[in-house]
mmCIF file of C-alpha atoms in Angstrom:
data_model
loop_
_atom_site.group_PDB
_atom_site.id
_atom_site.type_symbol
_atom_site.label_atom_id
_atom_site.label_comp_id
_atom_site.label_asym_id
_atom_site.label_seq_id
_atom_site.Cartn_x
_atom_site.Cartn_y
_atom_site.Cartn_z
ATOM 1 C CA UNK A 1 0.000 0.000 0.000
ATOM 2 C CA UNK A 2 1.583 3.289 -0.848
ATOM 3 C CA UNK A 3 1.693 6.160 2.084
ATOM 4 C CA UNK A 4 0.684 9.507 1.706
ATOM 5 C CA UNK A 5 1.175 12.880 3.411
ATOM 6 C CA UNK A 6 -1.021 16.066 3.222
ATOM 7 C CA UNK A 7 -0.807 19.584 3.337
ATOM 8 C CA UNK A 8 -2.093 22.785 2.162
ATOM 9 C CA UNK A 9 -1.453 24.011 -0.712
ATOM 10 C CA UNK A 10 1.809 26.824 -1.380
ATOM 11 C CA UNK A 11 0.847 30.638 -2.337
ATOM 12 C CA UNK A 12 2.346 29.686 -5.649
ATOM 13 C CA UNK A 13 0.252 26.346 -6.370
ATOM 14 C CA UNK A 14 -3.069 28.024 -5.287
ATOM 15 C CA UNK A 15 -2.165 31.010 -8.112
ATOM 16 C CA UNK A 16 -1.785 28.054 -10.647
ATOM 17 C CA UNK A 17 -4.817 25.899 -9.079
ATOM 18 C CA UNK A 18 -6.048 24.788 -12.246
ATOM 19 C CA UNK A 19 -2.829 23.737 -13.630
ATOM 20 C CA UNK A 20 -1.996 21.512 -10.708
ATOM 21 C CA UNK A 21 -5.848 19.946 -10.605
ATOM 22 C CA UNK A 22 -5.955 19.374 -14.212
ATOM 23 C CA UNK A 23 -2.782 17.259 -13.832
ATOM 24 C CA UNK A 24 -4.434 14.713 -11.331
ATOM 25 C CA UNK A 25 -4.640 11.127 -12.098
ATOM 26 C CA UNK A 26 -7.550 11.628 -13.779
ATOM 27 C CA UNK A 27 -7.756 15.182 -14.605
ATOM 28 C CA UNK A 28 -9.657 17.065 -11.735
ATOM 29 C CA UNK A 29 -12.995 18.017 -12.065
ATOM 30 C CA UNK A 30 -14.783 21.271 -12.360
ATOM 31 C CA UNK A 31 -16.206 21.422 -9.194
ATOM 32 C CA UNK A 32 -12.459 21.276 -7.862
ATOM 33 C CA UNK A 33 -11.799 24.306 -9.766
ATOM 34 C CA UNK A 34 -10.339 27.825 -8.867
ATOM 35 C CA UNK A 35 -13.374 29.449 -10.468
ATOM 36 C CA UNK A 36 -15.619 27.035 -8.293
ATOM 37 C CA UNK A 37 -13.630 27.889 -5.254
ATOM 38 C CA UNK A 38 -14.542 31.295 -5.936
ATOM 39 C CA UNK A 39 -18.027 31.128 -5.806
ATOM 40 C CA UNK A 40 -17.946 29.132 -2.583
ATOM 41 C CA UNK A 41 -15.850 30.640 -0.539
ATOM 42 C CA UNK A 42 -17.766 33.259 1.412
ATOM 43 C CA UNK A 43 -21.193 31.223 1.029
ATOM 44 C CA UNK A 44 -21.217 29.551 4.671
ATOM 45 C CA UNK A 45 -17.798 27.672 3.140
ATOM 46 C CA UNK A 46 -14.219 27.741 3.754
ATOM 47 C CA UNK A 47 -12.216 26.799 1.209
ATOM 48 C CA UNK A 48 -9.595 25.130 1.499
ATOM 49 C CA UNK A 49 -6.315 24.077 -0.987
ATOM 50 C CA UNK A 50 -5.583 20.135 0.121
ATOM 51 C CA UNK A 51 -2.339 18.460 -1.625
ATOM 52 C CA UNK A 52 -1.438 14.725 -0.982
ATOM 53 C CA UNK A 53 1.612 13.440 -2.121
ATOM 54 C CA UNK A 54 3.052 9.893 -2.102
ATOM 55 C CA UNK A 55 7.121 10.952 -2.697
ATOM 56 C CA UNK A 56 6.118 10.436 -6.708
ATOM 57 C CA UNK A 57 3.392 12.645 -7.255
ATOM 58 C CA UNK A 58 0.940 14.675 -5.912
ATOM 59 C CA UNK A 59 -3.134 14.931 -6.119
ATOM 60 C CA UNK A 60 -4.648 18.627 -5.798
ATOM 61 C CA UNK A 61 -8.152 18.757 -3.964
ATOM 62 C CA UNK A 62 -10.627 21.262 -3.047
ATOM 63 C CA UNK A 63 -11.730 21.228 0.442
ATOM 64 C CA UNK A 64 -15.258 22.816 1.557
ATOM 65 C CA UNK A 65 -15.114 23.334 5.537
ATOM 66 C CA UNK A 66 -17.666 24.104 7.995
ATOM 67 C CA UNK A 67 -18.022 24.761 11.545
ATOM 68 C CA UNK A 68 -20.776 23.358 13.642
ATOM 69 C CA UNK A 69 -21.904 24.199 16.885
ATOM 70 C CA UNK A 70 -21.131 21.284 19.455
ATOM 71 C CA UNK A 71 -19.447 19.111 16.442
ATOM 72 C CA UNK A 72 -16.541 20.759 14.943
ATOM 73 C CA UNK A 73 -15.609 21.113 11.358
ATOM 74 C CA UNK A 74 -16.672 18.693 8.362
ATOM 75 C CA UNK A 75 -14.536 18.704 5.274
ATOM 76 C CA UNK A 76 -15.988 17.618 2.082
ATOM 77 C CA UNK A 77 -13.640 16.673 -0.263
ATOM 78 C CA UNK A 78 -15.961 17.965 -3.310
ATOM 79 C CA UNK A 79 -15.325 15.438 -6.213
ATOM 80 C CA UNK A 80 -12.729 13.849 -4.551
ATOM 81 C CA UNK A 81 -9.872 12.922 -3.539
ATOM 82 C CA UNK A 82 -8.616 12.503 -7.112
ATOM 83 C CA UNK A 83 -6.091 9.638 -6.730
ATOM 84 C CA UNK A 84 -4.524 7.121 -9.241
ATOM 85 C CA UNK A 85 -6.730 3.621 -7.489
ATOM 86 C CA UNK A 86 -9.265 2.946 -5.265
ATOM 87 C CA UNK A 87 -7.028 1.016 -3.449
ATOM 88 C CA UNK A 88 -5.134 4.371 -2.438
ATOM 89 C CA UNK A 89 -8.122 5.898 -0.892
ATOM 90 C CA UNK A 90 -7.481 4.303 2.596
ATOM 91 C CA UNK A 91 -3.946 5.807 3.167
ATOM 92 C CA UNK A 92 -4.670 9.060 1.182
ATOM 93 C CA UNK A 93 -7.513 9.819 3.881
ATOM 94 C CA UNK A 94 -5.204 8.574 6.889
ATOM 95 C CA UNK A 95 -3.135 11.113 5.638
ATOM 96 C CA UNK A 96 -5.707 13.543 5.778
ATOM 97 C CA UNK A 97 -7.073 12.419 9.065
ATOM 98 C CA UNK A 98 -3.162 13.026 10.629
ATOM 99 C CA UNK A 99 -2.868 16.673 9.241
ATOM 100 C CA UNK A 100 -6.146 17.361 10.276
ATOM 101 C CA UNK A 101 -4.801 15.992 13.794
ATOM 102 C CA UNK A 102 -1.493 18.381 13.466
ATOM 103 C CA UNK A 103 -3.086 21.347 12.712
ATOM 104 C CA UNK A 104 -6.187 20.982 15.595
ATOM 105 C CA UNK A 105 -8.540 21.500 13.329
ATOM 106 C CA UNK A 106 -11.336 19.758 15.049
ATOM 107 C CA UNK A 107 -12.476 17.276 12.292
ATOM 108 C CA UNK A 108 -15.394 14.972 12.978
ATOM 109 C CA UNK A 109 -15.826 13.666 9.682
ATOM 110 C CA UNK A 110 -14.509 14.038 5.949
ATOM 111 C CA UNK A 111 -16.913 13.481 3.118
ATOM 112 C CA UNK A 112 -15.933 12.523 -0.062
ATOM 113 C CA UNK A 113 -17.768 11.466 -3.816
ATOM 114 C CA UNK A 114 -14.741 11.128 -5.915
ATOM 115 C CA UNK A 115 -14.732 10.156 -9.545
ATOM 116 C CA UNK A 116 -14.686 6.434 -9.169
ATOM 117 C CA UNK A 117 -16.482 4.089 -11.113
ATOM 118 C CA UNK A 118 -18.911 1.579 -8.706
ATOM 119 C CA UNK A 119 -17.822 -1.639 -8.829
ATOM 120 C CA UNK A 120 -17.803 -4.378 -6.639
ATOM 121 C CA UNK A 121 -13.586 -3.865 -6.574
ATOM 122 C CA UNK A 122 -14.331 -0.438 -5.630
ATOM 123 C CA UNK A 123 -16.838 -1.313 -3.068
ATOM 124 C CA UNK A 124 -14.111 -3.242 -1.480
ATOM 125 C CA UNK A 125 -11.754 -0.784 -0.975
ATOM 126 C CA UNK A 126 -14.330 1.293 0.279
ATOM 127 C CA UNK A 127 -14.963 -0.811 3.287
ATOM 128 C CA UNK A 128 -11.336 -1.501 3.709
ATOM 129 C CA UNK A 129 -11.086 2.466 4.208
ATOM 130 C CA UNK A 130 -13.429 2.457 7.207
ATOM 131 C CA UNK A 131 -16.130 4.477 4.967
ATOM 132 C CA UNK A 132 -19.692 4.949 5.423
ATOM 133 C CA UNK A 133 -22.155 4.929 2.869
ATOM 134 C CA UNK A 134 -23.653 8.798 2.847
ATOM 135 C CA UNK A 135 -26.402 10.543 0.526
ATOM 136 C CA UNK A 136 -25.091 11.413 -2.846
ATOM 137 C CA UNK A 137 -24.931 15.345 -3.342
ATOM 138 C CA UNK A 138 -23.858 16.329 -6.727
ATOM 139 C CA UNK A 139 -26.350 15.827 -9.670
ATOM 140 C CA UNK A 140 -23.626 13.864 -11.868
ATOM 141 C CA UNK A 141 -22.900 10.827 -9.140
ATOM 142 C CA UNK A 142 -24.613 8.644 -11.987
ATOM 143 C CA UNK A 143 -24.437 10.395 -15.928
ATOM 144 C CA UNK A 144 -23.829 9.922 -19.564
ATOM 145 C CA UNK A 145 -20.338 10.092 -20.823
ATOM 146 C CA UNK A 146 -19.325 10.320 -24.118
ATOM 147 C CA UNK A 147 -15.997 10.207 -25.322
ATOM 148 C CA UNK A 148 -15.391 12.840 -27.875
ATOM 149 C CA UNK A 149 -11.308 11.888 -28.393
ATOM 150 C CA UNK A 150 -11.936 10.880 -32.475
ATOM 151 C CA UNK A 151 -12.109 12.651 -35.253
ATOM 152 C CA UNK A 152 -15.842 14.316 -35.549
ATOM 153 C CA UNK A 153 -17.722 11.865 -38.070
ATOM 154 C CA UNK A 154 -16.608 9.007 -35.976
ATOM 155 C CA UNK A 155 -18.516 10.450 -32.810
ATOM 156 C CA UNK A 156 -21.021 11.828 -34.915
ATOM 157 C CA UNK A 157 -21.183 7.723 -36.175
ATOM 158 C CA UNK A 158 -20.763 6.781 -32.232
ATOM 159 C CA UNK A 159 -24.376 8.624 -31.374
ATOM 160 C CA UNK A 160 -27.872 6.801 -31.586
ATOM 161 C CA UNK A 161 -29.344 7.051 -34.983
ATOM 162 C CA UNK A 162 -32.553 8.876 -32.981
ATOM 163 C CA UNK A 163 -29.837 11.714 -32.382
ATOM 164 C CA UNK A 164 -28.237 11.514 -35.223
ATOM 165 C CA UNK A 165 -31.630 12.506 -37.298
ATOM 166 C CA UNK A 166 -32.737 15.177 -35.061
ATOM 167 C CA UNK A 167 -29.539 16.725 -35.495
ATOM 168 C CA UNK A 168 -30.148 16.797 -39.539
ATOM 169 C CA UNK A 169 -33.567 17.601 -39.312
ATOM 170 C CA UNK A 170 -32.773 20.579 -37.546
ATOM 171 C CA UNK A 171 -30.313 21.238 -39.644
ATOM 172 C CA UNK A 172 -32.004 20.526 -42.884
ATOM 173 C CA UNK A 173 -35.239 23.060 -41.654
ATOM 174 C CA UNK A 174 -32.705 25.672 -40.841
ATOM 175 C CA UNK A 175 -32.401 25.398 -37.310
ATOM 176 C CA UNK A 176 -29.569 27.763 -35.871
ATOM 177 C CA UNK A 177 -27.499 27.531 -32.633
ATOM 178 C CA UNK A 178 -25.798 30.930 -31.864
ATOM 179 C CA UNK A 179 -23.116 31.161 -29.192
ATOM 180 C CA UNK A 180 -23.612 34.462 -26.743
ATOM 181 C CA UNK A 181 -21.055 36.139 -24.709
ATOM 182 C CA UNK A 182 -21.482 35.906 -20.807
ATOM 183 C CA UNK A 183 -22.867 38.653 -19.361
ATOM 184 C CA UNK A 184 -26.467 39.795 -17.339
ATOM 185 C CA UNK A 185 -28.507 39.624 -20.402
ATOM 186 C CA UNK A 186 -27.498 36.083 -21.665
ATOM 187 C CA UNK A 187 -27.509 34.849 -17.719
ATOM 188 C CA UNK A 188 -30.883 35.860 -17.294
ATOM 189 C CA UNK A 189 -31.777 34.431 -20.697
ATOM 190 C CA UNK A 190 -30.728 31.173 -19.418
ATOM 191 C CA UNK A 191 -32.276 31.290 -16.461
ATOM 192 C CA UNK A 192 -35.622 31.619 -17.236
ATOM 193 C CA UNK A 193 -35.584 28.906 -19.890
ATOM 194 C CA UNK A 194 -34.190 26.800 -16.467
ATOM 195 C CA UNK A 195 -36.419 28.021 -14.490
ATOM 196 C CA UNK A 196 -39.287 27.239 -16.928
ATOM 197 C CA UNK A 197 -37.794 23.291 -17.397
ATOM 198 C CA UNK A 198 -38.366 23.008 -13.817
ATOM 199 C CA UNK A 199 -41.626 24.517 -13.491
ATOM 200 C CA UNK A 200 -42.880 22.201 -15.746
ATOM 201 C CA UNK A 201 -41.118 19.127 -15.006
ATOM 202 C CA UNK A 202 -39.499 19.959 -11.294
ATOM 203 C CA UNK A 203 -36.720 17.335 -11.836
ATOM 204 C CA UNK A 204 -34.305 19.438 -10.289
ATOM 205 C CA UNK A 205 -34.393 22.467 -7.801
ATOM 206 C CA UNK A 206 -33.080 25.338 -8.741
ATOM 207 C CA UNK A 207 -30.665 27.778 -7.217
ATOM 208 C CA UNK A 208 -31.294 31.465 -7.273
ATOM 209 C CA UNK A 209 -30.393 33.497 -10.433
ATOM 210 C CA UNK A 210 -27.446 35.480 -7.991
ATOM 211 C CA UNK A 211 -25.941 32.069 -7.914
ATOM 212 C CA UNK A 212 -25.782 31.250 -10.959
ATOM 213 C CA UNK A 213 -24.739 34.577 -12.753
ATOM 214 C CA UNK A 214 -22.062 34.176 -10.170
ATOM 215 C CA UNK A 215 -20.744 30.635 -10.865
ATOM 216 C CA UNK A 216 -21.320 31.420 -14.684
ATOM 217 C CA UNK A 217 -19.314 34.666 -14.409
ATOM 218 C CA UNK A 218 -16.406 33.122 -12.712
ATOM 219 C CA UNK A 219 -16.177 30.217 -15.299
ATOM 220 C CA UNK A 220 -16.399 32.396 -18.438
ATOM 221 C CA UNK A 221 -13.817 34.825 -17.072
ATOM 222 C CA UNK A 222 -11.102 31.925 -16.831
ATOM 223 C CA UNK A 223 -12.759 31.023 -20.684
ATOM 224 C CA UNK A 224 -13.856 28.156 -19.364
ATOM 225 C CA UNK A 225 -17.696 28.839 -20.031
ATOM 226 C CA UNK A 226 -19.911 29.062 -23.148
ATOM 227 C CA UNK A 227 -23.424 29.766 -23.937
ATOM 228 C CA UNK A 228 -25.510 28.067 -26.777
ATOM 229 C CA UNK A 229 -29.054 28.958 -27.649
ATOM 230 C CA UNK A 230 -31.406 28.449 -30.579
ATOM 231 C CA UNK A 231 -34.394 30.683 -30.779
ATOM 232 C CA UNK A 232 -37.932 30.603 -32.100
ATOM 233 C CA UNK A 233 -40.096 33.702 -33.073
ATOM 234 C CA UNK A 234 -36.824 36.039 -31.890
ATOM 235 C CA UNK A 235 -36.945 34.141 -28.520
ATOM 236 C CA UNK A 236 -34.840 32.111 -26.945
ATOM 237 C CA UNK A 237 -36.294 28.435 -27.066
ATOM 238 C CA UNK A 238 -33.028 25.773 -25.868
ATOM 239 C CA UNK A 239 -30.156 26.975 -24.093
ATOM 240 C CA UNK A 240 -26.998 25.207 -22.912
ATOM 241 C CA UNK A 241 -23.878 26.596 -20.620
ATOM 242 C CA UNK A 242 -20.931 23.753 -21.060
ATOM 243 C CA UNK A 243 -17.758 24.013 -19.197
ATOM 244 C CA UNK A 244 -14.137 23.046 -20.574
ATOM 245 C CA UNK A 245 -11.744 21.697 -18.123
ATOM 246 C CA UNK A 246 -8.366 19.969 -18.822
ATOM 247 C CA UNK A 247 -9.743 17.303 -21.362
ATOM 248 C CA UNK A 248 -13.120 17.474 -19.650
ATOM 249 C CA UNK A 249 -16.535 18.597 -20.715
ATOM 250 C CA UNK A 250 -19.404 19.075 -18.626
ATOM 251 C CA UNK A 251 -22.731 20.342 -19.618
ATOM 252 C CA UNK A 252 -23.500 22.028 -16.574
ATOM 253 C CA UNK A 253 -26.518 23.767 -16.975
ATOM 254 C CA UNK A 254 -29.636 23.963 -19.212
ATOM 255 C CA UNK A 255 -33.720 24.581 -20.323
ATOM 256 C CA UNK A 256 -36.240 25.099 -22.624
ATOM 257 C CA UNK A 257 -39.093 26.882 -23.215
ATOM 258 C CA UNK A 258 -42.158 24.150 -23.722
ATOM 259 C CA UNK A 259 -44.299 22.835 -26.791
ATOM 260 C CA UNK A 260 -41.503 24.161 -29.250
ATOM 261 C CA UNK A 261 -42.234 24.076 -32.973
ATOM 262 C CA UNK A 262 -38.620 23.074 -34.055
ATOM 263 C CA UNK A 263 -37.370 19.461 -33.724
ATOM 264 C CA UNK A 264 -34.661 18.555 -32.761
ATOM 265 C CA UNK A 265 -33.154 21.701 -31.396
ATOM 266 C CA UNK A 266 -32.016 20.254 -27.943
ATOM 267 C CA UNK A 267 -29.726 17.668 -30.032
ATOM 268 C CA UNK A 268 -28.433 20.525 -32.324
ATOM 269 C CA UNK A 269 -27.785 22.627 -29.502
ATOM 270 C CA UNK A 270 -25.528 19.590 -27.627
ATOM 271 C CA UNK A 271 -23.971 18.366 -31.147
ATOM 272 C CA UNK A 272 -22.572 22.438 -31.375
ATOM 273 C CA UNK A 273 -21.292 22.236 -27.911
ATOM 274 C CA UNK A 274 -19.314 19.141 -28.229
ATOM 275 C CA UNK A 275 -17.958 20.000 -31.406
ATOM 276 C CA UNK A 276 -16.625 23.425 -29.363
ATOM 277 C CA UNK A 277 -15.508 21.167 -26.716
ATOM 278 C CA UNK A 278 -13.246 18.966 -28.788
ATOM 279 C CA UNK A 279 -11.919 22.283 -31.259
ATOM 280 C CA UNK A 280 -11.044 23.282 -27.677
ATOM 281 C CA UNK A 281 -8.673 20.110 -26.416
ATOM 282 C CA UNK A 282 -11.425 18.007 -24.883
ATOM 283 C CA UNK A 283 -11.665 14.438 -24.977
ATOM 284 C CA UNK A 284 -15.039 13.513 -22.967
ATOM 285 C CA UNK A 285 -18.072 15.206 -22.833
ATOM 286 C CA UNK A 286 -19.975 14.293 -19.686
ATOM 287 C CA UNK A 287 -24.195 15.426 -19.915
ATOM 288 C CA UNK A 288 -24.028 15.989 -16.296
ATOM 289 C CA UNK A 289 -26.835 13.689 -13.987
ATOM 290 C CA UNK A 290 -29.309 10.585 -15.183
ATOM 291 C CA UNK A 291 -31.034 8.214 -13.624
ATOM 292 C CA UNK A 292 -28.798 5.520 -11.812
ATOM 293 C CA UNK A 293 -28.405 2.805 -14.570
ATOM 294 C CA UNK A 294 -30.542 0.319 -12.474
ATOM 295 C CA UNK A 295 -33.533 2.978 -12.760
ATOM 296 C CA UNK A 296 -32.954 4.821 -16.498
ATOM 297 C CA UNK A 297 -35.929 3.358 -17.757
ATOM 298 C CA UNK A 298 -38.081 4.174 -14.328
ATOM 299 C CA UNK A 299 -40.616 6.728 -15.648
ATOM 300 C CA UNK A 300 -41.270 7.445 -11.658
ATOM 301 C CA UNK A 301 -37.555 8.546 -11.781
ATOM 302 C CA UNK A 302 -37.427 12.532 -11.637
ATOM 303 C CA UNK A 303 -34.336 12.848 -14.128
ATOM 304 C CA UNK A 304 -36.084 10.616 -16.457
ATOM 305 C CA UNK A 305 -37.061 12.432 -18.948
ATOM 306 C CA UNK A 306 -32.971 14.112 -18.889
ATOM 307 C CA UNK A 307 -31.926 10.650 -18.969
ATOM 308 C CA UNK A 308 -33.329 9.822 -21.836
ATOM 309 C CA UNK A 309 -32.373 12.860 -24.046
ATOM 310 C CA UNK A 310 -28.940 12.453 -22.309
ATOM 311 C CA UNK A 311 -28.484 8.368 -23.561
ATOM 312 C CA UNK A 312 -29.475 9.082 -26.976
ATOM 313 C CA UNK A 313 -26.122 10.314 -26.909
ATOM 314 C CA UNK A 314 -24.469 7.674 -25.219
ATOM 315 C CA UNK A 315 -26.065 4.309 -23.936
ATOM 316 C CA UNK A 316 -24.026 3.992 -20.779
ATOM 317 C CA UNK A 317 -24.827 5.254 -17.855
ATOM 318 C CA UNK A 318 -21.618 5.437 -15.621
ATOM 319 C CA UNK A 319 -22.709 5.210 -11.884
ATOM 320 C CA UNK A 320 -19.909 6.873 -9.697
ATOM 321 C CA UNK A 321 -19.477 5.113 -5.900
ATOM 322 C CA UNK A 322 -21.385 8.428 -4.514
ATOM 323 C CA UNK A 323 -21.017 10.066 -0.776
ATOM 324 C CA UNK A 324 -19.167 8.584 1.675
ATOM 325 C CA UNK A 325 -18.213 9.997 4.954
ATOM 326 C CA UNK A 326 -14.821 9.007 6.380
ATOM 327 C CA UNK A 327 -15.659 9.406 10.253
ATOM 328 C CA UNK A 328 -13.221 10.531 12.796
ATOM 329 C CA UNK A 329 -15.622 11.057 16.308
ATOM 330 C CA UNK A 330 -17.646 8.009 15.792
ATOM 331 C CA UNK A 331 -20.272 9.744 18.712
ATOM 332 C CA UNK A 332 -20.073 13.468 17.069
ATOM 333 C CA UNK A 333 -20.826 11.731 13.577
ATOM 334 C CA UNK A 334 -23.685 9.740 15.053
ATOM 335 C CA UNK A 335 -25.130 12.855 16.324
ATOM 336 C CA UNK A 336 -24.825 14.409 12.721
ATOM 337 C CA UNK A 337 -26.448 11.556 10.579
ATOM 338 C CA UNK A 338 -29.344 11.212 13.255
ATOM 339 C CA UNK A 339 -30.760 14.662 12.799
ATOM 340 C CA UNK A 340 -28.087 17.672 13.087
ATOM 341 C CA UNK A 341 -27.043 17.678 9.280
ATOM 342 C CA UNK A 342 -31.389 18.546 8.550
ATOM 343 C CA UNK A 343 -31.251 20.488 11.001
ATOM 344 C CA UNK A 344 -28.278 22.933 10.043
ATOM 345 C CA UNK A 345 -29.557 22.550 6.713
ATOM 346 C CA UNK A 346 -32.578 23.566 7.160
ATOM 347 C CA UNK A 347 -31.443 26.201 9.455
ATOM 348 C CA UNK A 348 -28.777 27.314 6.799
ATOM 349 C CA UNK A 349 -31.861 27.248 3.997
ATOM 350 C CA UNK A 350 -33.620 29.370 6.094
ATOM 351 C CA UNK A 351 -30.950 32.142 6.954
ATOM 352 C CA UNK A 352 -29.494 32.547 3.301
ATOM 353 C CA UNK A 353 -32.155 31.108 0.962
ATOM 354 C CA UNK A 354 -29.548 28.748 -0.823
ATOM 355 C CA UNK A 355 -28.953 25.101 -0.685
ATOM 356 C CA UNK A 356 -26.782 23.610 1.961
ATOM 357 C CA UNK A 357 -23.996 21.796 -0.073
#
């Protein structure tokens, strides 16, 4: 088993954050990014810059800290820790737990939902780690990846024929997506054609528009944000923001205005997005939060209807092993799962209006 240390990060590696994180075993995430950081730090989070190196290498993590009344801190290790196996998970978070220790920072528990495929290996070294099974948080624990590495007409060819004929239709009745510069008027644009998804299908909730113009503006400032729309009648109908990170693609946010008269604008609107994405270095494309695999066909499913638009890109459904917590006061932890997590969330919801995590 290899051993780990950990430490914050240096002055100099938090001023190249994204360089470091992109250069992870498997290439960071988003949602460990400096332009995420930004937007939580201040919101009831501390952020934190978490390095764990093995004498070889080293694996850059974002750290989300809270305080808690009678319990102490809780790190969640957002999206991570990204390391090179499963089977390093167990030492990397020892590691973690013995800084932690060094610096008195109170820890009762450390959550984590890294970017690693279930499987029953996986499982195993899950349990070997000591960790507990927790809620899942982000939207993309289970989602639709496809890999965009080729040449274009071979991932065009790698599609479902359904997709691949409402992206021609569209095309062939003169369809047009239009990129937009960030700014207030394209941010609002897009959120009221989210905000309208949700009211009529409320498969997700929805953050307020402060948060997102936020989050969008600090992407698209780093130029790691773009804006698609189509429109109908001089309106915008479909709308798409996609993020490029290191080789990754995430389409992070989206909507639609209902009973549109132009088919298969949703599909155009993607296909133009991930042919951005790969002009711009990227080699996956991930459509961001389905249906667990074991439930994509479950019409009672509230992502159904996404998960279906989402497959007729690609037809697997990669489940990630979720939310785990990593406990280090066994009673303060007990005391957290059996109630005091809903009620500082709920508490936290009430004071600011915005979700916990």
């Amino acid at each position: 088993m290899r051993e780990f240390t950990a430490r914050f990060a240096t002055a100099e590696e938090i001023e190249n954050w994204d360089k470091h994180v992109t250069a992870n075993p498997h290439g960071g995430n988003m949602l460990q990014s400096a332009a995420y950081a930004s937007v939580k730090n201040g919101s009831g989070w501390k952020v934190r810059f978490l390095v764990l190196e093995d004498g070889k290498a080293a694996s850059y993590n974002l750290v989300l800290e809270k305080n808690f009344p009678v319990l102490g801190r809780l790190w969640y290790l957002i999206k991570g820790p990204d390391l090179e196996s499963p089977a390093d998970l167990k030492a990397g978070l020892e590691a973690c737990a013995a800084f932690a220790r060094s610096q008195k920072l109170g820890l009762f528990t450390i959550k984590i939902e890294p970017d690693i495929v279930d499987s029953d290996e996986a499982q195993l070294h899950l349990t070997e780690a000591g960790l507990l099974k927790a809620p899942n948080i982000q939207s993309n624990d289970s989602t639709a990846l496809l890999d965009i590495s080729g040449p274009e007409e071979v991932v065009f060819k790698a599609i479902s024929s359904r997709a691949r004929n409402a992206i021609r239709r569209a095309e062939r009745e003169g369809c047009e997506v239009v990129r937009k510069e960030h700014g207030p008027e394209t941010y609002r644009a897009l959120y009221d054609l989210m905000a309208d998804t949700v009211k009529a299908k409320g498969s997700m909730p929805l953050r307020s528009y402060e948060y997102y113009a936020a989050f969008w503006d600090e992407f698209c400032n780093r130029g790691q944000g773009h804006f698609f729309f189509t429109y109908e009648d001089g309106k915008p109908s479909v709308g798409a923001f996609v993020i490029n990170y290191g080789a990754k693609a995430t389409y992070k946010d989206g909507g639609s205005t209902q009973n549109r008269k132009q088919y298969g604008d949703s599909h155009l609107v993607q296909w133009t997005a991930i042919r951005r994405m790969q002009e711009l270095g990227c080699t996956e494309y991930d459509f961001c939060g389905t249906p667990p695999s074991t439930r994509i066909k479950d019409k009672s499913h509230n992502l159904y209807g996404m998960g279906m638009f989402k497959t007729s890109f690609t037809k697997t459904v990669t489940d990630f092993v979720g939310c785990h917590d990593y406990v280090l006061a066994p009673l303060k932890h007990r005391l957290w799962v059996k109630g005091a997590e809903k009620v500082f969330r709920r508490i936290e919801t009430a004071r600011t209006g915005q979700q916990f995590y």
